[in-house]
Coordinates of C-alpha atoms and ligand atoms in Angstrom, one line a residue:
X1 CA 115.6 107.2 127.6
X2 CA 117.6 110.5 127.7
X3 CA 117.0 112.3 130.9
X4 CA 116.0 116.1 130.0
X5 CA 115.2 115.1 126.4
X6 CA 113.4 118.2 124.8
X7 CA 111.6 115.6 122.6
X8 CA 108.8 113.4 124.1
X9 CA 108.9 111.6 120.8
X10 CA 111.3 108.8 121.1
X11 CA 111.5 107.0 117.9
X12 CA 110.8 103.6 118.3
X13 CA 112.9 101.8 115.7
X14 CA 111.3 99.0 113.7
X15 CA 113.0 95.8 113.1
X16 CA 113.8 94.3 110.1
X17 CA 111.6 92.3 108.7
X18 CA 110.9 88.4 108.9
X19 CA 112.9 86.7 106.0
X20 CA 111.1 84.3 103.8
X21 CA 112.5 81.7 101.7
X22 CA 111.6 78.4 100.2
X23 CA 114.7 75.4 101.1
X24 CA 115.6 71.6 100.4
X25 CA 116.5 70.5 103.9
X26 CA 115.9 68.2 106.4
X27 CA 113.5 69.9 109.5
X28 CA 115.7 69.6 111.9
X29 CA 118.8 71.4 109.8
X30 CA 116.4 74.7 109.5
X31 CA 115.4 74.4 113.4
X32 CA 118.9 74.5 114.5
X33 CA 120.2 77.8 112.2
X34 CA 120.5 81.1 113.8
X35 CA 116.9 82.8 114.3
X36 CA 115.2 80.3 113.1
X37 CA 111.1 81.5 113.6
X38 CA 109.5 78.9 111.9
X39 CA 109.5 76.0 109.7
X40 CA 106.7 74.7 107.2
X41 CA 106.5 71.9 105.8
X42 CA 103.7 71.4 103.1
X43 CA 102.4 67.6 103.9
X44 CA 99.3 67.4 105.7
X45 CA 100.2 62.8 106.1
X46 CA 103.3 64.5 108.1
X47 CA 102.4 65.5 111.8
X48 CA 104.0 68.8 113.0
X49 CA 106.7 68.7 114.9
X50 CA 107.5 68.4 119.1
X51 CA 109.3 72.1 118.6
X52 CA 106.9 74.5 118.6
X53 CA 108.4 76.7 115.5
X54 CA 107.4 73.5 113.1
X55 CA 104.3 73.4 111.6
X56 CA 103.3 71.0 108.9
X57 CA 100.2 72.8 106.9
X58 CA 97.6 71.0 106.0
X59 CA 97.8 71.8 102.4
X60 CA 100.0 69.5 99.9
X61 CA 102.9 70.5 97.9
X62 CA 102.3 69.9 93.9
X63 CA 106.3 69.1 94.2
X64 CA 108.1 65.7 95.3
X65 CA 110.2 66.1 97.0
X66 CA 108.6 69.1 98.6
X67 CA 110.5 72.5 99.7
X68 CA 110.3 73.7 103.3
X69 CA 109.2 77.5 104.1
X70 CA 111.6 78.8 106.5
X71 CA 111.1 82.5 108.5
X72 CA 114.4 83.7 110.1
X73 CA 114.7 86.7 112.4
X74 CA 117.5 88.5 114.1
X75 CA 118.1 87.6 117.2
X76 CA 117.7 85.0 119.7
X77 CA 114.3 83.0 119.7
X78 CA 112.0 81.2 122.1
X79 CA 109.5 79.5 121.8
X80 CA 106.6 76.9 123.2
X81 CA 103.0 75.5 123.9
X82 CA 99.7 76.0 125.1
X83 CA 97.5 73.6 124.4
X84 CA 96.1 74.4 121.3
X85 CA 98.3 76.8 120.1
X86 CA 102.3 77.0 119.4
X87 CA 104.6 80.1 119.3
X88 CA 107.5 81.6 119.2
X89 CA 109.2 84.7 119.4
X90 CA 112.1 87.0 118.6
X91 CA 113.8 90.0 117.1
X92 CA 110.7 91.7 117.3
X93 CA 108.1 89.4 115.9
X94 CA 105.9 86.5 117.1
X95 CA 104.6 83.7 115.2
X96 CA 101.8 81.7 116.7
X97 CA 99.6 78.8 115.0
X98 CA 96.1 77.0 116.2
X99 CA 94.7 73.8 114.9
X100 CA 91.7 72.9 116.3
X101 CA 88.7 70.4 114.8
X102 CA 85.7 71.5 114.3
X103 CA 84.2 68.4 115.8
X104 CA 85.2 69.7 119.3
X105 CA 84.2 73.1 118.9
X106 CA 80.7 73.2 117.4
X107 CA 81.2 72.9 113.6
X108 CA 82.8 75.6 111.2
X109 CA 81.6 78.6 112.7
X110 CA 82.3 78.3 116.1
X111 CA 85.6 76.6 115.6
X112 CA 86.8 79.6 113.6
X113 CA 85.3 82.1 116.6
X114 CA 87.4 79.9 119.1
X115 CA 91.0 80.1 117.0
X116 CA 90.4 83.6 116.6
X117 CA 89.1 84.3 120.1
X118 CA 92.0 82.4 121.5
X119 CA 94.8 83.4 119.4
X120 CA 94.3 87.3 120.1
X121 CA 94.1 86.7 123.5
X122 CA 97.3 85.4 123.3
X123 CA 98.4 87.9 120.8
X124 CA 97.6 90.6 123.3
X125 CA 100.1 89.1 125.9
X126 CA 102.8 89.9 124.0
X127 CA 104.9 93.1 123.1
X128 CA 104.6 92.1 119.4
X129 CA 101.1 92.4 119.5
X130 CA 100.0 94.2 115.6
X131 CA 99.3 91.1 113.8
X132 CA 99.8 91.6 110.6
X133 CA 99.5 88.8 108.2
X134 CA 97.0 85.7 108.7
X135 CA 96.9 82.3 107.3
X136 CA 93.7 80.6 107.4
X137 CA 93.5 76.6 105.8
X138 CA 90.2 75.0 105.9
X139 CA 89.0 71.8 105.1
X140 CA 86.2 71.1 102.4
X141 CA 85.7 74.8 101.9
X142 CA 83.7 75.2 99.1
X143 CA 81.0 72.3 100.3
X144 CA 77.7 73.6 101.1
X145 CA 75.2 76.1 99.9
X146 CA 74.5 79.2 99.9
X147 CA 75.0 81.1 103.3
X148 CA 76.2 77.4 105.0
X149 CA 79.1 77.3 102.4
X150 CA 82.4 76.3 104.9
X151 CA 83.7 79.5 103.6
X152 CA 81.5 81.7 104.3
X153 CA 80.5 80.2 108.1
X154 CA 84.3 80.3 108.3
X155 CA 83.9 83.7 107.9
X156 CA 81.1 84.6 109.8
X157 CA 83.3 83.1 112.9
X158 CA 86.9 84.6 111.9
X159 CA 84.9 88.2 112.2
X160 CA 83.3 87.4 115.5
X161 CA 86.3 85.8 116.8
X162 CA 88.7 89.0 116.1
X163 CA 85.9 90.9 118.2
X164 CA 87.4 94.5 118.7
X165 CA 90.8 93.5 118.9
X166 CA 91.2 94.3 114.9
X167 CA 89.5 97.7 115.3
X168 CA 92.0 99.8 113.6
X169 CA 92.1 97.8 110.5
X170 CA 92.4 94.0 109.4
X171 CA 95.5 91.9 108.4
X172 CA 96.7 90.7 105.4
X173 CA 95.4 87.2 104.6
X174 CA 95.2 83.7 103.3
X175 CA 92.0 81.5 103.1
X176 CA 92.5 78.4 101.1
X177 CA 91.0 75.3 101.4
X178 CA 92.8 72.0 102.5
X179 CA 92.5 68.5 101.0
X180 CA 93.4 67.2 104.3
X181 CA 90.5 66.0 106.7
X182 CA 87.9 68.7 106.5
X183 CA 87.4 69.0 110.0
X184 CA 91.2 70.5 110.6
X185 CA 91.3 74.3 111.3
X186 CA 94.7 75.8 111.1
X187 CA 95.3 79.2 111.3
X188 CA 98.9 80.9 111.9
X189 CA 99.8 84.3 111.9
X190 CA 102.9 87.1 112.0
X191 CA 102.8 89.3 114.8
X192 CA 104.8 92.3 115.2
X193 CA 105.9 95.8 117.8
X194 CA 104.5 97.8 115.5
X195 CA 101.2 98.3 113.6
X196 CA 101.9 98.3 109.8
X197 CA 100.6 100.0 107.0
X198 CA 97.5 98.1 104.9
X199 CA 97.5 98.4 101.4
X200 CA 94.3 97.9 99.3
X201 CA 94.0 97.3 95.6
X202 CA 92.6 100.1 93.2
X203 CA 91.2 97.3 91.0
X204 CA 89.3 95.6 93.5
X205 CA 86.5 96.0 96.1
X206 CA 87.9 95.8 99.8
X207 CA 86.9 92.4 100.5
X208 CA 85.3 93.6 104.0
X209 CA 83.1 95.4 101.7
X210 CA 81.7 93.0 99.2
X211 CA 78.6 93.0 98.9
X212 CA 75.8 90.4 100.1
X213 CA 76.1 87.9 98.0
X214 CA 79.5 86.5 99.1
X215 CA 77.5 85.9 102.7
X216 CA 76.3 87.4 105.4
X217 CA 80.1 88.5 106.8
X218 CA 82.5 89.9 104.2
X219 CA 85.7 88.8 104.7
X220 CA 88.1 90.4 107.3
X221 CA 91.3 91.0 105.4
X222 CA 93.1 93.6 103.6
X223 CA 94.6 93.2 100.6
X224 CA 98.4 93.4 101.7
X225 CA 100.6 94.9 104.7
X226 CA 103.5 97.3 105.0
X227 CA 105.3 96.1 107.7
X228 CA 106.9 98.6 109.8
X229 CA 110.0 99.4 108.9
X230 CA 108.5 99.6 105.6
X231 CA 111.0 97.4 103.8
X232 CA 108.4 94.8 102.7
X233 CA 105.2 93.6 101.7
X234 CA 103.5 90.6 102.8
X235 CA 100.6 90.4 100.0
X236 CA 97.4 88.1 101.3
X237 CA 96.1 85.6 99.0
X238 CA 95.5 86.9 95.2
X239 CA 93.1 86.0 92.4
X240 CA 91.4 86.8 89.4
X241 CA 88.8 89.7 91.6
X242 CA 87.9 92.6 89.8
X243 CA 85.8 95.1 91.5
X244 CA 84.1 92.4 93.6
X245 CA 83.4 89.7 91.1
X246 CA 85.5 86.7 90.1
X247 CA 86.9 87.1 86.5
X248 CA 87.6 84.6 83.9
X249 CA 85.4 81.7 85.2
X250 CA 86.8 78.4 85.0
X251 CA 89.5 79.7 82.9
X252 CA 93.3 79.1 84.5
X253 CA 95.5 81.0 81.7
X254 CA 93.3 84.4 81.9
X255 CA 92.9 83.8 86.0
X256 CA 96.9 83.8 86.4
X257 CA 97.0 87.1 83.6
X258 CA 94.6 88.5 85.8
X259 CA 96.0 87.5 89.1
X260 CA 99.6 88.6 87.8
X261 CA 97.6 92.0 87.1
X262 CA 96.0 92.3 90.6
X263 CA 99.8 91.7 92.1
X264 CA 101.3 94.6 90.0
X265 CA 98.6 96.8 91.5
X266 CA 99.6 96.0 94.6
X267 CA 103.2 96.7 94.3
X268 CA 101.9 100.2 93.0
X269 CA 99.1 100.9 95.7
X270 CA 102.1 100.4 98.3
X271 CA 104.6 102.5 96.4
X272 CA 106.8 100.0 96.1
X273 CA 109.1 99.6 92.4
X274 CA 107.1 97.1 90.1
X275 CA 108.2 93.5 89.4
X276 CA 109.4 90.6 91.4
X277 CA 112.7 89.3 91.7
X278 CA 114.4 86.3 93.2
X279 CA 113.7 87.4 96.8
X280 CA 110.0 87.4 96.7
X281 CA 108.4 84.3 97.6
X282 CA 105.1 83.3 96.0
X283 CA 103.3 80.8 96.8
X284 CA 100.7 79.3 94.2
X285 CA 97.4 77.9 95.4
X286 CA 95.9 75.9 92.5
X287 CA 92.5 73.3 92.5
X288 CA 93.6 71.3 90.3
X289 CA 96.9 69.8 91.4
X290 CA 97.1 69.0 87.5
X291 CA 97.8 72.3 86.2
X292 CA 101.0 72.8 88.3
X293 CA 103.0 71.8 85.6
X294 CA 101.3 74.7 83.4
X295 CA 101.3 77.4 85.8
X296 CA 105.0 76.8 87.1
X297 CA 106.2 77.2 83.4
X298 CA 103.9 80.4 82.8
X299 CA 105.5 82.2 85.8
X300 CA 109.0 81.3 85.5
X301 CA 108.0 83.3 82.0
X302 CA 106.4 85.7 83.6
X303 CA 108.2 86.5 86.8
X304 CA 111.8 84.8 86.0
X305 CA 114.1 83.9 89.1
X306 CA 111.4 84.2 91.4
X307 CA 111.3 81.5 94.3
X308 CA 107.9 79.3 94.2
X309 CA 106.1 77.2 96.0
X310 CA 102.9 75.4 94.4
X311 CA 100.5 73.7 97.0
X312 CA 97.2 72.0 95.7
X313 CA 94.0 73.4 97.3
X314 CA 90.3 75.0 96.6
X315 CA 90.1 78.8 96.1
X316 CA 87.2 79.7 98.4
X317 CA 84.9 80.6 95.4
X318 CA 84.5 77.7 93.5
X319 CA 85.3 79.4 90.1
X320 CA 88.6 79.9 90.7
X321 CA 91.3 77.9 90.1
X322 CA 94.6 80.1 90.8
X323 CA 96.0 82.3 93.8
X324 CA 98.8 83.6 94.7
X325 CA 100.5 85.3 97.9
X326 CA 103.8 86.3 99.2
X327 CA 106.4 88.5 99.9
X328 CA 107.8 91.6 98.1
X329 CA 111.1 93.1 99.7
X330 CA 111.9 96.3 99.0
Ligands
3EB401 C1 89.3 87.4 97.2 O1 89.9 88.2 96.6 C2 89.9 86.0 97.1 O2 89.1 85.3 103.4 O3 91.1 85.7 104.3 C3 91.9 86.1 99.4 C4 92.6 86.4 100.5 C5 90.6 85.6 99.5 C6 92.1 86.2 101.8 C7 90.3 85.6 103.3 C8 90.1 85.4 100.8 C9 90.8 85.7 101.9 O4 88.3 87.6 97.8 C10 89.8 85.2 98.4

């Protein structure tokens, strides 16, 4: 920028980060506030909206009436459609969401190939290109056997999907499983100018490296992003994994102590002070819609003041019952 400058380096300065909060408020309301991003709504009988930045996720809310997740950026936004996909855009970051069904794209693998393929294509067009946190929802993901379990064909096509474009390291991610009609793919993600920083977990196996027994493609994710200007954490979806193995089978109260466990790590594996307060979002994914009641009145124990939101749907290994992801500002 400077003419003469003595150094090349010109420090690109990273923007604040996305803010995340849970609200009671009509749709529209959120859509019209300053730098507004996105709005989620958590009830898959709802339709998502004609602008773009709305997206109604497949997944239910254990809550009546139901919060909305709102993302709000500096700065002006725009956004649209292609087809497929919805975006939008400003203050440095991009959102953009897929749905697709699996009925027109060759079943679970292929579908998942497809959003992928066709969501960093679309990434790459973009300055905000460094995606940096994923959310994957997909229907009946624990049903079949073996190698065909939904999950892991899901996973076998998210991996060929990303192709190269993930080559220097994977986002932080979410893969739940939606109650909703099981042929519904959704995948949204955060996209920013800047690569982040990925965090892994001390405690557990990178999930990229499980072994062969979780299928024949370990899952492309890392356990939680830095974003740039290193004044938060996005932390992917979080259960009772230690090492690679699931924990505590089939037992919710030693799942969350463990869960809670895994998320301290975190905080700890990024540097960041421990504990969460009542700006870090959580969300709760649990398989039994039942045990909301439970697990909202162990973590406001736990973790008082912070901001939840509880959706009913399947862990992708069928033992567990709890997970949690979020966000951690610093
Ligand atoms: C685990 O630790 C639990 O496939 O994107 C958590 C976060 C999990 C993301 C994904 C899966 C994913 O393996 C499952």
């Amino acid at each position: 920028m400077t003419q003469g400058c003595e150094n090349p380096q010109v420090e690109v300065r990273a923007r604040r980060a996305p803010q995340v909060s849970y609200r009671m408020a009509q749709v529209a309301t959120l859509l019209e506030a300053a730098g507004t991003l996105a709005v989620f709504g958590f009830d898959p009988s709802v339709p998502s909206g004609d602008d773009p930045r709305h997206l109604q996720v497949a997944l239910a809310s254990t809550d009546a009436p139901a919060p909305l997740e709102l993302w709000q950026v500096d700065g002006p936004v725009r956004c649209g459609m292609e087809g497929a996909l919805r975006w939008s855009t400003g203050g440095g970051w991009l959102f953009a969401a897929i749905e697709l069904d699996e009925r027109e794209h060759g079943g679970t693998l292929a579908t998942a190939r497809q959003a992928y393929d066709m969501l960093h294509r679309f990434v790459a067009g973009h300055d905000a290109r460094h995606v940096l946190r994923v959310w994957n929802y997909i229907g009946a993901i624990n049903d079949g056997e073996g190698d065909a379990e939904r999950y892991k064909r899901f996973c076998e096509g998210r991996a060929a999907g990303m192709g190269d474009f993930f080559a220097e390291g994977f986002p932080a991610a979410t893969a739940i499983g939606h109650l909703a009609a099981e042929h519904r793919l959704q995948v949204y993600l955060l996209a920013g100018e800047q690569g982040g920083h990925r965090v892994e977990n001390p405690r557990q196996v990178s999930a990229w490296r499980y072994p062969r027994q979780y299928g024949p493609t370990p899952p492309s994710f890392a356990r939680a992003m830095i974003l740039p200007a290193r004044d938060t954490l996005a932390i992917s979806g979080t259960a009772a994994v230690v090492g690679h193995a699931s924990a505590h089978h089939d037992d919710l109260d030693a799942q969350l102590e463990e869960t809670l466990t895994n998320l301290d790590a975190l905080l700890a594996s990024a540097d960041m002070r421990a504990g969460f307060d009542a700006h870090s979002p959580l969300k709760v994914y649990l398989r039994h819609g039942s045990d909301a009641p439970r697990v909202r009145d162990a973590l406001q124990q736990r973790l008082p003041g912070v901001p939840l939101l509880l959706l009913h749907g399947d862990i992708c290994r069928r033992e567990l019952l709890v997970e949690i992801d979020g966000w951690r500002y610093a």
